[in-house]
PDB file of C-alpha atoms in Angstrom:
ATOM      1  CA  MET A   1     111.041  38.781   3.212  1.00 63.00           C
ATOM      2  CA  ILE A   2     111.152  36.430   0.228  1.00 66.00           C
ATOM      3  CA  GLY A   3     113.167  33.898   2.242  1.00 69.00           C
ATOM      4  CA  PHE A   4     110.529  33.953   4.989  1.00 70.00           C
ATOM      5  CA  VAL A   5     107.717  33.392   2.461  1.00 74.00           C
ATOM      6  CA  GLN A   6     109.635  30.448   0.982  1.00 72.00           C
ATOM      7  CA  SER A   7     110.140  29.009   4.478  1.00 73.00           C
ATOM      8  CA  VAL A   8     106.424  29.339   5.239  1.00 77.00           C
ATOM      9  CA  ARG A   9     105.621  27.582   1.963  1.00 77.00           C
ATOM     10  CA  LEU A  10     107.826  24.671   3.075  1.00 75.00           C
ATOM     11  CA  TRP A  11     105.733  24.356   6.248  1.00 78.00           C
ATOM     12  CA  PHE A  12     102.786  23.235   4.143  1.00 80.00           C
ATOM     13  CA  VAL A  13     104.594  21.590   1.224  1.00 78.00           C
ATOM     14  CA  PRO A  14     107.547  19.817   2.830  1.00 73.00           C
ATOM     15  CA  GLY A  15     107.969  17.666  -0.269  1.00 77.00           C
ATOM     16  CA  ASP A  16     109.484  20.713  -1.974  1.00 78.00           C
ATOM     17  CA  VAL A  17     112.512  20.324   0.297  1.00 77.00           C
ATOM     18  CA  ARG A  18     113.345  17.088  -1.542  1.00 79.00           C
ATOM     19  CA  ARG A  19     113.840  18.995  -4.774  1.00 82.00           C
ATOM     20  CA  GLU A  20     116.876  20.767  -3.334  1.00 82.00           C
ATOM     21  CA  GLY A  21     120.337  19.299  -3.002  1.00 86.00           C
ATOM     22  CA  THR A  22     120.947  15.698  -2.048  1.00 89.00           C
ATOM     23  CA  THR A  23     119.332  13.512   0.570  1.00 89.00           C
ATOM     24  CA  PRO A  24     121.256  13.745   3.850  1.00 89.00           C
ATOM     25  CA  ASP A  25     121.945  10.799   6.109  1.00 91.00           C
ATOM     26  CA  TYR A  26     118.533   9.845   7.480  1.00 90.00           C
ATOM     27  CA  ARG A  27     119.878  10.107  11.045  1.00 94.00           C
ATOM     28  CA  PHE A  28     120.329  13.857  10.589  1.00 93.00           C
ATOM     29  CA  SER A  29     116.784  14.274   9.271  1.00 90.00           C
ATOM     30  CA  LEU A  30     115.432  12.246  12.178  1.00 94.00           C
ATOM     31  CA  ALA A  31     117.477  14.302  14.657  1.00 95.00           C
ATOM     32  CA  ASN A  32     116.037  17.450  13.070  1.00 93.00           C
ATOM     33  CA  GLU A  33     112.546  16.016  13.537  1.00 93.00           C
ATOM     34  CA  ARG A  34     113.235  15.152  17.183  1.00 96.00           C
ATOM     35  CA  THR A  35     114.400  18.716  17.758  1.00 95.00           C
ATOM     36  CA  PHE A  36     111.191  19.957  16.148  1.00 94.00           C
ATOM     37  CA  LEU A  37     109.136  17.755  18.466  1.00 96.00           C
ATOM     38  CA  ALA A  38     111.086  18.993  21.498  1.00 96.00           C
ATOM     39  CA  TRP A  39     110.273  22.576  20.537  1.00 95.00           C
ATOM     40  CA  LEU A  40     106.603  21.614  20.199  1.00 96.00           C
ATOM     41  CA  ARG A  41     106.642  20.047  23.668  1.00 97.00           C
ATOM     42  CA  THR A  42     108.114  23.273  24.994  1.00 96.00           C
ATOM     43  CA  ALA A  43     105.386  25.258  23.238  1.00 96.00           C
ATOM     44  CA  LEU A  44     102.690  23.027  24.719  1.00 97.00           C
ATOM     45  CA  ALA A  45     104.196  23.399  28.196  1.00 96.00           C
ATOM     46  CA  LEU A  46     104.214  27.195  27.866  1.00 96.00           C
ATOM     47  CA  ILE A  47     100.613  27.204  26.660  1.00 96.00           C
ATOM     48  CA  GLY A  48      99.607  24.900  29.509  1.00 96.00           C
ATOM     49  CA  GLY A  49     101.427  27.157  31.957  1.00 93.00           C
ATOM     50  CA  GLY A  50      99.542  30.156  30.615  1.00 93.00           C
ATOM     51  CA  PHE A  51      96.194  28.455  31.153  1.00 94.00           C
ATOM     52  CA  ALA A  52      97.274  27.247  34.598  1.00 92.00           C
ATOM     53  CA  VAL A  53      98.207  30.762  35.690  1.00 88.00           C
ATOM     54  CA  ASP A  54      94.847  32.056  34.518  1.00 89.00           C
ATOM     55  CA  GLN A  55      92.769  29.249  36.027  1.00 89.00           C
ATOM     56  CA  PHE A  56      94.578  28.369  39.244  1.00 84.00           C
ATOM     57  CA  LEU A  57      95.569  31.764  40.603  1.00 80.00           C
ATOM     58  CA  PRO A  58      92.145  33.375  41.146  1.00 76.00           C
ATOM     59  CA  ASP A  59      93.355  35.314  44.205  1.00 77.00           C
ATOM     60  CA  LEU A  60      95.867  37.143  42.052  1.00 76.00           C
ATOM     61  CA  SER A  61      94.651  40.495  40.725  1.00 80.00           C
ATOM     62  CA  ARG A  62      93.163  40.211  37.257  1.00 85.00           C
ATOM     63  CA  GLY A  63      95.833  42.413  35.661  1.00 86.00           C
ATOM     64  CA  TRP A  64      98.756  40.332  36.947  1.00 83.00           C
ATOM     65  CA  ARG A  65      97.010  37.050  36.187  1.00 86.00           C
ATOM     66  CA  VAL A  66      96.085  38.017  32.631  1.00 90.00           C
ATOM     67  CA  GLY A  67      99.490  39.583  31.968  1.00 90.00           C
ATOM     68  CA  LEU A  68     101.421  36.514  33.095  1.00 89.00           C
ATOM     69  CA  ALA A  69      99.051  34.151  31.299  1.00 92.00           C
ATOM     70  CA  LEU A  70      99.272  36.112  28.044  1.00 94.00           C
ATOM     71  CA  ALA A  71     103.069  36.254  28.236  1.00 92.00           C
ATOM     72  CA  LEU A  72     103.242  32.465  28.568  1.00 93.00           C
ATOM     73  CA  LEU A  73     100.622  31.891  25.873  1.00 95.00           C
ATOM     74  CA  ALA A  74     102.402  34.235  23.452  1.00 94.00           C
ATOM     75  CA  ALA A  75     105.733  32.516  24.142  1.00 93.00           C
ATOM     76  CA  GLY A  76     104.069  29.166  23.404  1.00 96.00           C
ATOM     77  CA  VAL A  77     102.632  30.389  20.111  1.00 95.00           C
ATOM     78  CA  LEU A  78     105.966  31.858  19.028  1.00 94.00           C
ATOM     79  CA  CYS A  79     107.761  28.685  20.059  1.00 95.00           C
ATOM     80  CA  ALA A  80     105.432  26.512  17.966  1.00 95.00           C
ATOM     81  CA  LEU A  81     105.817  28.729  14.907  1.00 93.00           C
ATOM     82  CA  ARG A  82     109.570  28.894  15.354  1.00 93.00           C
ATOM     83  CA  ALA A  83     109.743  25.108  15.627  1.00 93.00           C
ATOM     84  CA  VAL A  84     108.351  24.470  12.171  1.00 91.00           C
ATOM     85  CA  ASN A  85     110.353  27.315  10.637  1.00 89.00           C
ATOM     86  CA  HIS A  86     113.587  26.013  12.168  1.00 91.00           C
ATOM     87  CA  TRP A  87     112.821  22.469  11.008  1.00 91.00           C
ATOM     88  CA  ALA A  88     112.333  23.636   7.408  1.00 88.00           C
ATOM     89  CA  ARG A  89     115.449  25.825   7.421  1.00 89.00           C
ATOM     90  CA  CYS A  90     117.624  23.050   8.885  1.00 92.00           C
ATOM     91  CA  GLU A  91     116.289  20.426   6.496  1.00 91.00           C
ATOM     92  CA  ARG A  92     116.984  22.703   3.532  1.00 89.00           C
ATOM     93  CA  ALA A  93     120.499  23.522   4.783  1.00 92.00           C
ATOM     94  CA  MET A  94     121.345  19.832   5.276  1.00 93.00           C
ATOM     95  CA  ARG A  95     120.186  18.997   1.748  1.00 93.00           C
ATOM     96  CA  ARG A  96     122.243  21.853   0.316  1.00 92.00           C
ATOM     97  CA  GLY A  97     125.338  20.962   2.338  1.00 93.00           C
ATOM     98  CA  GLU A  98     125.297  24.362   4.037  1.00 94.00           C
ATOM     99  CA  ASP A  99     125.956  25.273   7.651  1.00 94.00           C
ATOM    100  CA  LEU A 100     122.904  24.908   9.849  1.00 93.00           C
ATOM    101  CA  PRO A 101     121.081  28.194  10.440  1.00 91.00           C
ATOM    102  CA  VAL A 102     121.677  30.042  13.686  1.00 90.00           C
ATOM    103  CA  SER A 103     118.957  31.702  15.689  1.00 89.00           C
ATOM    104  CA  ARG A 104     118.540  34.176  18.520  1.00 92.00           C
ATOM    105  CA  PHE A 105     115.146  32.687  19.377  1.00 90.00           C
ATOM    106  CA  PRO A 106     116.377  30.351  22.153  1.00 91.00           C
ATOM    107  CA  ALA A 107     117.952  33.323  23.954  1.00 93.00           C
ATOM    108  CA  LEU A 108     114.788  35.400  23.499  1.00 91.00           C
ATOM    109  CA  LEU A 109     112.567  32.583  24.745  1.00 90.00           C
ATOM    110  CA  SER A 110     114.843  32.060  27.757  1.00 92.00           C
ATOM    111  CA  LEU A 111     114.628  35.735  28.648  1.00 93.00           C
ATOM    112  CA  VAL A 112     110.831  35.778  28.385  1.00 88.00           C
ATOM    113  CA  VAL A 113     110.488  32.682  30.560  1.00 89.00           C
ATOM    114  CA  ALA A 114     112.983  34.061  33.081  1.00 93.00           C
ATOM    115  CA  VAL A 115     111.166  37.394  33.323  1.00 91.00           C
ATOM    116  CA  VAL A 116     107.807  35.671  33.794  1.00 86.00           C
ATOM    117  CA  ALA A 117     109.338  33.399  36.446  1.00 89.00           C
ATOM    118  CA  VAL A 118     110.841  36.337  38.350  1.00 91.00           C
ATOM    119  CA  VAL A 119     107.534  38.209  38.229  1.00 85.00           C
ATOM    120  CA  MET A 120     105.719  35.106  39.494  1.00 81.00           C
ATOM    121  CA  VAL A 121     108.203  34.709  42.360  1.00 85.00           C
ATOM    122  CA  VAL A 122     107.625  38.327  43.354  1.00 85.00           C
ATOM    123  CA  VAL A 123     103.851  37.882  43.092  1.00 77.00           C
ATOM    124  CA  VAL A 124     103.936  34.727  45.194  1.00 75.00           C
ATOM    125  CA  LEU A 125     106.115  36.359  47.863  1.00 81.00           C
ATOM    126  CA  VAL A 126     103.934  39.467  47.989  1.00 78.00           C
ATOM    127  CA  GLY A 127     100.816  37.273  48.056  1.00 69.00           C
ATOM    128  CA  TRP A 128     102.170  35.278  51.017  1.00 51.00           C
ATOM    129  CA  GLU A 129     103.003  38.420  52.960  1.00 43.00           C
ATOM    130  CA  GLY A 130      99.675  40.052  52.195  1.00 41.00           C
TER     131      GLY A 130
END
């Protein structure tokens, strides 16, 4: 729990990262930042997909529409939060000369997106037949 609180603190005071270890090659820091931005783009796409499901599928029953939209919106929120946490953890590890942190989040996010996609395929096929 303490490690998580320290990571959250780094989200808002990234200058504290500079107090640890030595400065890594700037290319690694920039690659870490590009990865962070890619995760944010993914989060924005998931959030946009959630709003699109809610707004552009009015013929879908309210329960299905809201459920799919909320699943995508929640995945987007988690993705955005995970992006900044992963950036801070990687930056700290590079400065300390440690191995980069591993995460199960990409697998979890993939499963959520896959489940939502399968449900949407079923809904679309049932909607076309109905």
